[in-house]
Short mmCIF file of C-alpha atoms in Angstrom, two decimals:
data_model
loop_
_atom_site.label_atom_id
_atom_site.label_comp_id
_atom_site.label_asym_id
_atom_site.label_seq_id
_atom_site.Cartn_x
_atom_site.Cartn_y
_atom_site.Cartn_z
CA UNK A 27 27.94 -19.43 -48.69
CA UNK A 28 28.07 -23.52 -49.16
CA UNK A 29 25.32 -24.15 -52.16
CA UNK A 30 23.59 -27.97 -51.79
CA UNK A 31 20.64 -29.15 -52.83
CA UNK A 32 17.81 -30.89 -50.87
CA UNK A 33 15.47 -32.83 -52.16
CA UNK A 34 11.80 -33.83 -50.51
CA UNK A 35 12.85 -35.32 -47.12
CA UNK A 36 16.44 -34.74 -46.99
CA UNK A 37 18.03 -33.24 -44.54
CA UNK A 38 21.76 -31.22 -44.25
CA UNK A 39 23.64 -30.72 -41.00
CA UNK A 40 25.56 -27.51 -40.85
CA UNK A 41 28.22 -26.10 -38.94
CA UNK A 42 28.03 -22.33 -38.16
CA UNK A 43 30.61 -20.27 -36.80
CA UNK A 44 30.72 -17.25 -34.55
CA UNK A 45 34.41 -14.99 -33.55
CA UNK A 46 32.57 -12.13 -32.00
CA UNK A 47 35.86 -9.44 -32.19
CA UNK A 48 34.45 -7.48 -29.27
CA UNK A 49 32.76 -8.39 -25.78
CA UNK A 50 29.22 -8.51 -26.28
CA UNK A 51 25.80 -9.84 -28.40
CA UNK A 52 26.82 -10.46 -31.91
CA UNK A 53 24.12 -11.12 -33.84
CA UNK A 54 23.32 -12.69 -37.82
CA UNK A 55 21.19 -14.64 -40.11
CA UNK A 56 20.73 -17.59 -41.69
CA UNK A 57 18.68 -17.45 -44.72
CA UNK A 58 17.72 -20.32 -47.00
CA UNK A 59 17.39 -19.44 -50.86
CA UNK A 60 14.83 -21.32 -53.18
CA UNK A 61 16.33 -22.49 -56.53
CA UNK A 62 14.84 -19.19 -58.33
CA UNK A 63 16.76 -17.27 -56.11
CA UNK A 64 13.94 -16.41 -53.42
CA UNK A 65 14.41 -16.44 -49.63
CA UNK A 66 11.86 -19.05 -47.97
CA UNK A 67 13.30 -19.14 -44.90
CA UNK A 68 15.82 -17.46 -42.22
CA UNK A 69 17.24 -18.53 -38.59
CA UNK A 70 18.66 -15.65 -36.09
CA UNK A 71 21.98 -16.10 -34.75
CA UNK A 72 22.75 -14.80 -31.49
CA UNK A 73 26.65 -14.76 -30.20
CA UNK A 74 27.77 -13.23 -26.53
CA UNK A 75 31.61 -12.19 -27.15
CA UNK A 76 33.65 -12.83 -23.99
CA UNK A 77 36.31 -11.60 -22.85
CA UNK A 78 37.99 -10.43 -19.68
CA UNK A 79 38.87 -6.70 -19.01
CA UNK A 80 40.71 -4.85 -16.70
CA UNK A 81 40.02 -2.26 -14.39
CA UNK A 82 43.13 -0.92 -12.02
CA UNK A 83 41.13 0.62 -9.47
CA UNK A 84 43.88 1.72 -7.37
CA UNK A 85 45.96 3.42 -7.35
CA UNK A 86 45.08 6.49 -9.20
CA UNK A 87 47.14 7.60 -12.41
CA UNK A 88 48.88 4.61 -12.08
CA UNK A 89 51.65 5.24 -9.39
CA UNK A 90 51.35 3.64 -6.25
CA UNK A 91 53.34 5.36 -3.58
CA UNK A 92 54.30 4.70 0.38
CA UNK A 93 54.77 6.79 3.33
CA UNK A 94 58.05 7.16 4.35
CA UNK A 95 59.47 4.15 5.75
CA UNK A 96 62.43 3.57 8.22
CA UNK A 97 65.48 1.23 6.84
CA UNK A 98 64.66 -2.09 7.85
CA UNK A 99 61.11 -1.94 8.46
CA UNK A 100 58.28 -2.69 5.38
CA UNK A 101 55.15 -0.94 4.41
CA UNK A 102 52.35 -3.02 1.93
CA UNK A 103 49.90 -1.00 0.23
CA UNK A 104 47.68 -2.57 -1.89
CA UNK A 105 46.37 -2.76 -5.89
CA UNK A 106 42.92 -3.35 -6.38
CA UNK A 107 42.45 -5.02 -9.52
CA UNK A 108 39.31 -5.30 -11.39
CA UNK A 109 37.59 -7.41 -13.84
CA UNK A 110 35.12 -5.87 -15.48
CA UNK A 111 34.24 -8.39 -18.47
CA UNK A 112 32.67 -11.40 -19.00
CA UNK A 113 35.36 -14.00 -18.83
CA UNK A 114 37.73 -14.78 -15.33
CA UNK A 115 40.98 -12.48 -15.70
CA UNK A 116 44.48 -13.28 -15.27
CA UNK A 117 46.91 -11.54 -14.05
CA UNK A 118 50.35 -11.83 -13.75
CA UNK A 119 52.88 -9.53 -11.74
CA UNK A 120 56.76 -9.79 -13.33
CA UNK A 121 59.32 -9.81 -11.14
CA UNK A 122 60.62 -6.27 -9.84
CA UNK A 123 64.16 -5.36 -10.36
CA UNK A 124 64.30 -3.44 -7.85
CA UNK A 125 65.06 -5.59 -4.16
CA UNK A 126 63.03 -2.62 -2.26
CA UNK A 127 59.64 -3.98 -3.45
CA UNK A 128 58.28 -6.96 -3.57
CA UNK A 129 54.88 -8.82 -4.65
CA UNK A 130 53.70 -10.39 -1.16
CA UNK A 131 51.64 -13.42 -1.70
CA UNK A 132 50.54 -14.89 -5.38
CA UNK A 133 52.38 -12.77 -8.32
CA UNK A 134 49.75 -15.09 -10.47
CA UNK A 135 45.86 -14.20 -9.66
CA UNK A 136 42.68 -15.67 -11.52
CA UNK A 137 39.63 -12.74 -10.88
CA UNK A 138 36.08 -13.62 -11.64
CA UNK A 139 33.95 -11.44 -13.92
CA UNK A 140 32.52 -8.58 -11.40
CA UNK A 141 34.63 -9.19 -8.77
CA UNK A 142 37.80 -7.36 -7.53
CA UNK A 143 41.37 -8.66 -5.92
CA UNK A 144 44.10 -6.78 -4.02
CA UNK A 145 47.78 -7.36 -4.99
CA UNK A 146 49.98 -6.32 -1.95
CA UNK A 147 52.58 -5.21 -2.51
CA UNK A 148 55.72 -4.48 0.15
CA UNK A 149 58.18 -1.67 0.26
CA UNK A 150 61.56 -2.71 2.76
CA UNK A 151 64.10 -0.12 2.10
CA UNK A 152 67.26 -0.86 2.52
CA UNK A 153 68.76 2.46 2.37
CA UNK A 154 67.38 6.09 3.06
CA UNK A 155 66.95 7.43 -0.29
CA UNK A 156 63.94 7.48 -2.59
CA UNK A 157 63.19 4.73 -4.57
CA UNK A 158 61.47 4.20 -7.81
CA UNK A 159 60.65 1.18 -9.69
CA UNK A 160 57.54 -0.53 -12.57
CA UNK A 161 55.65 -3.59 -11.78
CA UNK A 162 54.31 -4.90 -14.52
CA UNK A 163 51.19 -6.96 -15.12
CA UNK A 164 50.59 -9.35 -18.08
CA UNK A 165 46.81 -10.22 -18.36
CA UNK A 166 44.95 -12.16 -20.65
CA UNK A 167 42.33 -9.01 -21.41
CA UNK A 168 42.71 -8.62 -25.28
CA UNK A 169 42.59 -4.82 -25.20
CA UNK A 170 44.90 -4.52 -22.54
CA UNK A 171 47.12 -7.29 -22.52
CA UNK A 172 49.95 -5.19 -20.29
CA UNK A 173 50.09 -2.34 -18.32
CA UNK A 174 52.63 -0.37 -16.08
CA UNK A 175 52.05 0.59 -12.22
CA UNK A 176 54.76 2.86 -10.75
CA UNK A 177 55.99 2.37 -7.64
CA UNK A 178 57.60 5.03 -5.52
CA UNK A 179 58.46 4.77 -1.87
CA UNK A 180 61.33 6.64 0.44
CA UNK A 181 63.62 5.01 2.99
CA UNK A 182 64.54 7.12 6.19
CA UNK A 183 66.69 6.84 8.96
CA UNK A 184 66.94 7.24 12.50
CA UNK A 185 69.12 8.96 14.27
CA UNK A 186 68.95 8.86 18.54
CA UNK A 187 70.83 11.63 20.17
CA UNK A 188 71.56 12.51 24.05
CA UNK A 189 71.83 15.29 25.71
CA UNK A 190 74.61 13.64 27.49
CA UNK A 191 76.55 10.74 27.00
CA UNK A 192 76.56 9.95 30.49
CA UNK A 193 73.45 10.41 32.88
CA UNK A 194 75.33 11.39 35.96
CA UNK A 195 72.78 10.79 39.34
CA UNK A 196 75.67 11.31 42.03
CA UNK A 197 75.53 9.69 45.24
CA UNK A 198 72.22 7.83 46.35
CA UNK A 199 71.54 6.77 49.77
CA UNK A 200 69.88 3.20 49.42
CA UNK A 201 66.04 3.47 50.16
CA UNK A 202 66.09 7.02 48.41
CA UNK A 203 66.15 8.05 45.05
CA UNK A 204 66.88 11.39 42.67
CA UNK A 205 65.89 12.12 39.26
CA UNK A 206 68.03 13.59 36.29
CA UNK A 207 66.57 15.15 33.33
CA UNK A 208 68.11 14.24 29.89
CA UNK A 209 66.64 15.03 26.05
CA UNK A 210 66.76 12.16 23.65
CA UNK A 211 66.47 13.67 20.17
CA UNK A 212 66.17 12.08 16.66
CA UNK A 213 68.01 13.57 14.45
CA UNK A 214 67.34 11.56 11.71
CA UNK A 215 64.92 11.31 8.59
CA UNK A 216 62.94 8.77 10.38
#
């Protein structure tokens, strides 16, 4: 509410400020006041609030889990990650604790208002048990600076078994041949 006074001809430059608080039109006016208090003239303001926001569309409820997957192989499922607002996102994956999962590719992704990314990420057990761990993603989305994906994946083992150790054919006579029959079983998890 600066007060000045112009006389016939003069002219005053003035600086206006707009913080939209939320994504969207913000809008105000400008209103000149004569010396006896009356308005004699206005200007609109207009302001677009922008601001990034994100959107995990998968997984669902926020726990992203693999199929079963043998010791010393990988699986990669993927998060899709959204951006809903009106400014580019960032995104930033921390480093996981747990050596089972990893972040393939960038852990650091820029998305594009409207537009949608996939985060892969890759589960290499390295023991058959069930493992649990939180990746978590910093963003630059002011209503939802952080937020927590659970990961949950199982690692299995195989185990081959014969019916026999040895596969016993007897004698052959050379130009001829026999066949044996012998299970092969897994016995693992895998």
């Amino acid at each position: 509410s600066d007060s000045f006074t112009l006389d016939a001809g003069d002219q005053e430059f003035l600086t206006i400020e707009a913080a939209p608080t939320d994504r969207g039109e913000v809008t105000g006016t400008l209103s000149v006041e004569t010396a006896d208090g009356e308005i004699s003239d206005s200007a609109s303001i207009v302001a677009t609030g922008q601001a990034p926001q994100l959107n995990i569309a998968s997984p669902d409820q926020g726990t992203l889990s693999f199929e079963q997957t043998g010791v010393g192989s990988a699986t990669t499922e993927d998060i899709q990650i959204s951006n809903d607002g009106n400014a580019p996102l960032r995104v930033t994956a921390d480093t996981l604790e747990d050596s089972a999962f990893r972040v393939a590719g960038d852990t650091e992704v820029e998305i594009a208002p409207g537009e949608t990314t996939s985060l892969p990420v890759v589960f290499s057990p390295e023991a058959a048990a069930e493992t649990t761990t939180t990746l978590q993603l910093t963003t630059n989305d002011p209503e939802n600076d952080q937020t927590s994906i659970t990961l949950e994946g199982e690692g299995v083992e195989s185990n081959v078994a014969w019916s026999s150790s040895t596969i016993e054919c007897g004698a052959v006579g050379v130009s001829s041949s026999t066949t044996e029959t012998v299970t092969v079983e897994n016995t693992g998890s895998a």
